[in-house]
Each structure stands twice: as C-alpha cells, then as structure tokens.
Coordinates of C-alpha atoms in Angstrom, one line a residue:
M1 CA -75.4 -79.9 -193.0
R2 CA -77.4 -79.3 -195.8
K3 CA -79.5 -82.6 -195.1
I4 CA -80.0 -81.4 -191.9
L5 CA -81.2 -77.7 -193.0
Q6 CA -83.4 -79.4 -195.6
C7 CA -85.0 -81.6 -192.2
F8 CA -85.5 -78.6 -190.6
F9 CA -87.0 -76.2 -193.2
L10 CA -89.4 -79.1 -193.8
F11 CA -90.3 -79.6 -189.9
S12 CA -90.9 -75.9 -189.8
F13 CA -93.2 -75.8 -193.1
V14 CA -95.5 -78.8 -191.7
V15 CA -95.8 -76.9 -188.3
N16 CA -96.5 -73.6 -190.0
L17 CA -98.8 -75.7 -192.1
D18 CA -100.6 -77.5 -188.8
L19 CA -101.1 -74.1 -187.1
Y20 CA -102.7 -72.6 -190.3
C21 CA -104.9 -75.4 -190.3
F22 CA -106.0 -75.3 -186.8
H23 CA -106.4 -71.4 -187.2
Q24 CA -108.8 -72.2 -189.9
N25 CA -110.6 -74.7 -188.1
V26 CA -111.0 -72.4 -185.0
V27 CA -112.3 -69.4 -187.5
A28 CA -115.0 -71.9 -188.8
A29 CA -115.8 -73.4 -185.6
Q30 CA -116.5 -69.5 -184.4
T31 CA -118.3 -68.9 -187.5
K32 CA -120.3 -71.7 -187.9
P33 CA -124.4 -71.8 -186.9
L34 CA -124.4 -73.3 -183.5
P35 CA -126.3 -76.9 -184.0
T36 CA -130.3 -77.0 -182.8
P37 CA -130.5 -80.8 -182.2
G38 CA -134.3 -80.0 -180.7
M39 CA -136.1 -82.7 -179.1
K40 CA -138.8 -85.1 -179.8
V41 CA -142.0 -84.6 -177.5
D42 CA -144.1 -87.8 -176.7
P43 CA -146.1 -88.1 -173.6
K44 CA -145.1 -91.9 -173.0
N45 CA -141.5 -90.6 -171.9
T46 CA -141.8 -86.7 -171.6
A47 CA -142.3 -85.1 -168.7
L48 CA -142.8 -81.3 -167.5
V49 CA -140.4 -80.6 -164.7
I50 CA -141.0 -77.1 -163.0
T51 CA -138.5 -75.8 -160.1
D52 CA -139.6 -73.3 -157.3
P53 CA -143.0 -72.5 -158.4
Q54 CA -143.3 -70.7 -155.0
N55 CA -144.3 -67.7 -153.2
D56 CA -140.9 -66.2 -152.6
F57 CA -139.8 -65.8 -156.1
L58 CA -143.2 -65.4 -157.9
S59 CA -145.3 -63.3 -155.4
P60 CA -145.2 -59.9 -154.9
K61 CA -145.2 -60.7 -151.1
G62 CA -142.4 -63.1 -151.5
V63 CA -138.7 -62.2 -150.3
A64 CA -136.7 -62.2 -153.2
W65 CA -139.6 -60.5 -155.5
N66 CA -137.9 -57.2 -155.7
L67 CA -134.9 -59.2 -157.1
V68 CA -136.7 -60.9 -160.1
K69 CA -139.6 -58.9 -160.6
D70 CA -138.6 -57.0 -163.9
S71 CA -137.2 -60.3 -165.4
V72 CA -140.8 -62.0 -164.3
A73 CA -142.5 -59.2 -166.0
E74 CA -140.7 -59.2 -169.4
N75 CA -141.0 -63.1 -169.6
H76 CA -144.8 -63.1 -168.7
T77 CA -143.2 -66.2 -166.4
I78 CA -146.1 -66.4 -164.1
E79 CA -148.4 -66.9 -167.1
N80 CA -146.3 -69.0 -169.0
I81 CA -145.9 -71.4 -165.9
E82 CA -149.4 -71.7 -166.0
L83 CA -150.2 -72.5 -169.4
L84 CA -147.5 -75.1 -169.2
L85 CA -149.1 -77.0 -166.3
K86 CA -152.4 -76.5 -167.7
T87 CA -151.2 -77.9 -171.4
A88 CA -149.3 -80.3 -169.5
K89 CA -152.3 -82.1 -167.8
G90 CA -154.7 -81.4 -170.7
N91 CA -152.5 -83.6 -173.1
N92 CA -151.3 -86.7 -170.6
F93 CA -147.8 -85.4 -169.8
K94 CA -146.6 -85.9 -166.2
V95 CA -145.7 -83.0 -164.1
F96 CA -143.2 -83.3 -161.8
V97 CA -142.3 -80.5 -159.1
S98 CA -138.9 -79.9 -157.3
P99 CA -139.5 -77.1 -154.9
H100 CA -137.0 -75.8 -152.3
Y101 CA -137.3 -75.9 -148.7
Y102 CA -135.0 -74.8 -145.8
Y103 CA -135.6 -75.9 -142.2
P104 CA -134.0 -74.7 -139.1
Y105 CA -130.9 -76.3 -138.9
D106 CA -130.2 -75.4 -142.4
Q107 CA -129.7 -71.9 -141.4
K108 CA -127.0 -73.0 -139.3
W109 CA -124.8 -74.4 -142.1
M110 CA -120.9 -73.2 -141.7
F111 CA -120.3 -71.9 -145.3
G112 CA -122.0 -71.4 -148.6
G113 CA -121.8 -69.4 -152.0
A114 CA -122.9 -66.0 -152.9
M115 CA -126.5 -66.6 -153.5
E116 CA -126.7 -69.1 -150.6
H117 CA -125.8 -66.4 -148.1
S118 CA -128.3 -64.3 -150.0
M119 CA -131.5 -66.8 -149.4
H120 CA -130.1 -67.2 -145.9
A121 CA -130.3 -63.6 -144.9
L122 CA -133.6 -63.4 -146.7
K123 CA -134.7 -66.4 -145.1
M124 CA -136.4 -68.0 -148.4
Y125 CA -138.5 -71.0 -148.6
Q126 CA -138.6 -71.4 -144.5
R127 CA -140.5 -74.6 -143.0
K128 CA -140.9 -75.3 -139.7
S129 CA -139.6 -78.8 -140.3
P130 CA -139.4 -81.8 -142.7
L131 CA -142.4 -83.1 -140.9
S132 CA -144.8 -80.1 -140.0
L133 CA -147.0 -78.0 -142.2
E134 CA -147.3 -75.3 -139.5
G135 CA -147.6 -72.0 -140.9
F136 CA -146.8 -73.4 -144.5
K137 CA -150.2 -72.2 -146.3
G138 CA -149.8 -69.2 -147.5
S139 CA -145.8 -68.7 -146.5
G140 CA -142.9 -68.0 -149.1
A141 CA -142.7 -71.6 -149.4
D142 CA -146.1 -72.7 -150.4
F143 CA -146.8 -72.9 -154.1
L144 CA -148.4 -69.7 -155.9
D145 CA -152.5 -70.1 -155.5
R146 CA -153.1 -70.2 -159.2
Y147 CA -150.6 -73.4 -159.6
K148 CA -152.3 -75.2 -157.0
P149 CA -155.0 -76.6 -159.1
Y150 CA -152.5 -78.3 -161.2
I151 CA -150.2 -79.2 -158.6
E152 CA -152.5 -80.5 -155.7
D153 CA -154.6 -82.6 -157.9
G154 CA -153.0 -86.0 -156.6
Q155 CA -151.2 -86.7 -159.7
T156 CA -148.3 -84.4 -159.8
V157 CA -145.1 -85.7 -158.4
I158 CA -143.7 -83.4 -156.0
T159 CA -140.2 -84.5 -155.3
S160 CA -138.2 -84.1 -151.8
P161 CA -136.6 -80.5 -151.5
H162 CA -133.7 -79.7 -153.5
K163 CA -131.3 -77.6 -150.8
I164 CA -128.8 -75.3 -152.9
Y165 CA -129.6 -75.4 -156.8
G166 CA -129.5 -78.8 -158.7
P167 CA -131.6 -82.0 -157.9
E168 CA -128.5 -83.8 -156.7
A169 CA -129.5 -83.8 -153.1
N170 CA -133.3 -85.0 -153.9
D171 CA -135.1 -87.8 -155.7
L172 CA -136.0 -85.8 -159.1
V173 CA -133.8 -88.3 -161.2
L174 CA -135.4 -91.5 -159.3
Q175 CA -138.8 -90.5 -159.7
L176 CA -138.4 -89.4 -163.6
R177 CA -136.6 -93.0 -163.9
K178 CA -139.4 -94.7 -162.2
Q179 CA -141.9 -93.4 -164.5
G180 CA -140.2 -94.3 -167.4
I181 CA -139.1 -90.7 -168.4
T182 CA -136.2 -90.2 -170.6
R183 CA -137.3 -86.5 -171.9
V184 CA -137.9 -83.3 -170.0
I185 CA -139.5 -80.1 -170.5
L186 CA -137.8 -77.6 -167.9
A187 CA -139.1 -74.3 -166.7
G188 CA -139.7 -72.5 -163.2
M189 CA -137.4 -70.4 -161.1
S190 CA -134.9 -69.2 -161.1
G191 CA -133.1 -69.2 -164.4
N192 CA -129.5 -69.1 -164.0
L193 CA -129.8 -70.8 -160.8
C194 CA -131.9 -73.8 -160.1
V195 CA -133.3 -74.1 -163.5
E196 CA -130.1 -74.1 -165.3
S197 CA -128.6 -76.1 -162.3
H198 CA -131.3 -78.9 -162.7
M199 CA -130.7 -78.7 -166.5
R200 CA -127.2 -79.4 -166.5
E201 CA -127.3 -82.6 -164.0
L202 CA -130.3 -83.9 -166.0
I203 CA -128.2 -84.1 -169.2
E204 CA -125.3 -85.8 -167.0
Q205 CA -127.7 -88.0 -166.2
G206 CA -128.8 -89.1 -169.5
F207 CA -131.8 -87.0 -170.0
E208 CA -132.5 -85.3 -173.2
V209 CA -133.9 -81.8 -171.9
S210 CA -135.7 -78.5 -173.3
V211 CA -135.7 -75.5 -171.3
V212 CA -138.7 -73.1 -171.8
H213 CA -136.5 -69.8 -172.0
D214 CA -140.1 -67.2 -171.4
A215 CA -141.4 -70.0 -168.1
T216 CA -138.5 -69.1 -166.1
A217 CA -136.9 -65.4 -164.9
A218 CA -134.0 -64.8 -162.8
A219 CA -132.3 -61.8 -160.6
K220 CA -131.0 -58.5 -162.1
I221 CA -128.5 -57.0 -159.5
N222 CA -126.8 -54.1 -160.4
D223 CA -124.9 -55.2 -163.6
L224 CA -125.4 -58.7 -162.9
D225 CA -128.3 -60.0 -165.5
G226 CA -129.2 -63.6 -164.6
D227 CA -132.0 -64.0 -167.2
K228 CA -129.5 -63.2 -169.9
A229 CA -126.7 -65.4 -168.4
A230 CA -129.4 -68.6 -168.4
K231 CA -131.1 -67.8 -171.8
I232 CA -127.2 -67.9 -173.2
N233 CA -126.4 -71.4 -171.4
F234 CA -130.0 -73.1 -172.1
R235 CA -129.2 -72.3 -175.7
M236 CA -125.2 -73.6 -175.6
I237 CA -126.3 -76.8 -173.6
A238 CA -130.1 -78.0 -173.9
S239 CA -131.1 -80.2 -176.8
A240 CA -133.5 -77.3 -177.1
S241 CA -134.5 -73.8 -176.1
W242 CA -137.9 -73.2 -176.7
S243 CA -140.5 -70.3 -176.2
T244 CA -143.7 -71.3 -174.0
N245 CA -145.7 -70.8 -177.1
E246 CA -143.6 -73.2 -179.0
T247 CA -143.8 -75.7 -176.3
I248 CA -147.3 -75.6 -176.2
D249 CA -147.7 -76.5 -179.9
K250 CA -145.2 -79.6 -179.8
M251 CA -146.9 -80.9 -176.6
K252 CA -150.6 -80.6 -178.2
S253 CA -149.2 -81.9 -181.8
S254 CA -147.4 -85.0 -179.9
H255 CA -151.3 -86.6 -180.4
R256 CA -151.6 -86.0 -184.1

C-alpha cells in the first residue's frame, strides 16, 4: 500500500510539474515579442501585386465608395498605390494586377457569404461578358484613371479575374511562377477581403509575402472595422507588414 501511495504522489508531482512548465511556457509565449522575419527585395525575383485597383472601391463614384472612404482617407490608399506603381516601374520590378470582374451569369449564383451578397446587391465590378469591353471604360470595373499609365503600359501582367476574394480561381500564381517570382509585395483593395485572401493563398503556395498596410483600405460597417482586422492579420501572418515609405525605400535600395 505504501508503494502504491508513493507512486501516486510521485505521479501527481510529475503531472503538476508538467502543468506548471506548460503554464510558464504559455505565459512566455504570450509576452514574447512577435518575430519580424522581414523579406529581401530584389527585382530579379520580387514583384508588386495589386488587387482590385478599380473604380468601384477607389472612386467617389464607385458603388462601394461609402463603405471604404474613411479608411481610404486615413491610409492615403489611392496615393500610396500610385507611389508603389511608380516606384516599381522606375526600379525594374514586375507588376501584376489581380482584378475582380463579375459577368451576368455570376449574378445567378445560388449561395454566398455576407460580403458576396453585398457585392452582388451593389452590382460591383460588372462587365457585359468575358469577351466584351462594351461599357467597360469608366465603369466601376475599370481601373482608376490615375493608375492606367502604369497598368496599361504593355508590361504589366493583368491576370484573369478572381471571383470571390483569393486568387485560387485565377491565374495569378501561374503567372508569377512563369516569371520566376518567389517574393511578393502585396497591396490594393480591399484589406481584410481580397488583399488578405491573396496574402494567405500566396503564402500557402510557397511565396514570401510582404503586405503594404497603408496601400490598402477596408470597409467600416457599424462596429466592424475591416481595416483594423486586416492590419492585425498582416502583422501576424506575412513575412513583413511595411508602410508605403518603407516599401519604396527597400525597392530603391535594392539597386545599391
């Protein structure tokens, strides 16, 4: 009986010691600063990817403007995306645009999530068909005019459209790999939806990703702050979360 009690007490001591150590490790993990891996920038293998630089989000005439205008103003999103495009073109970085288009048959989808329903109700990114540009120029699906000199220069890769948020349904990953790209500087619209979904999928596909956290914006609906949510996840998931100025400095210094 004594041996049984001794074994029991020894077992209890070991279990409690393990629980104590586990608790201490949890506390240490909670208080330890989050790592900042960073990302090397090199025009040979690094590209700028812009999601949805389109009127429906970024023009006051766009159907989603009222949802994102506060966030766009706070981040200086419109100006910062243009600065990134200008810097990329001036420093020999390849540029890829992942646009968002909906065609008439997409309006007949039988189910979808909350923001999908909102986008379809607002009739965002509407085009007549994949084979027609009728009514496209100046529409909500068109690119912001100030970006067109960079996007329509014959050098930018414009992928097939993504259909919900991420690039799983378009050819962005294929296009990046065919150009020898392994690292991505990511920006565009909108932060906690398409940008975050692109970030997650590109990381899962084996790319290093840095997100430019003030070259995006997101909807603020009642007590839901998409911009805040996005910035938290950029910091927790991506290799780096940089400001536009930091990104520009890194792109320019890559030649030194």
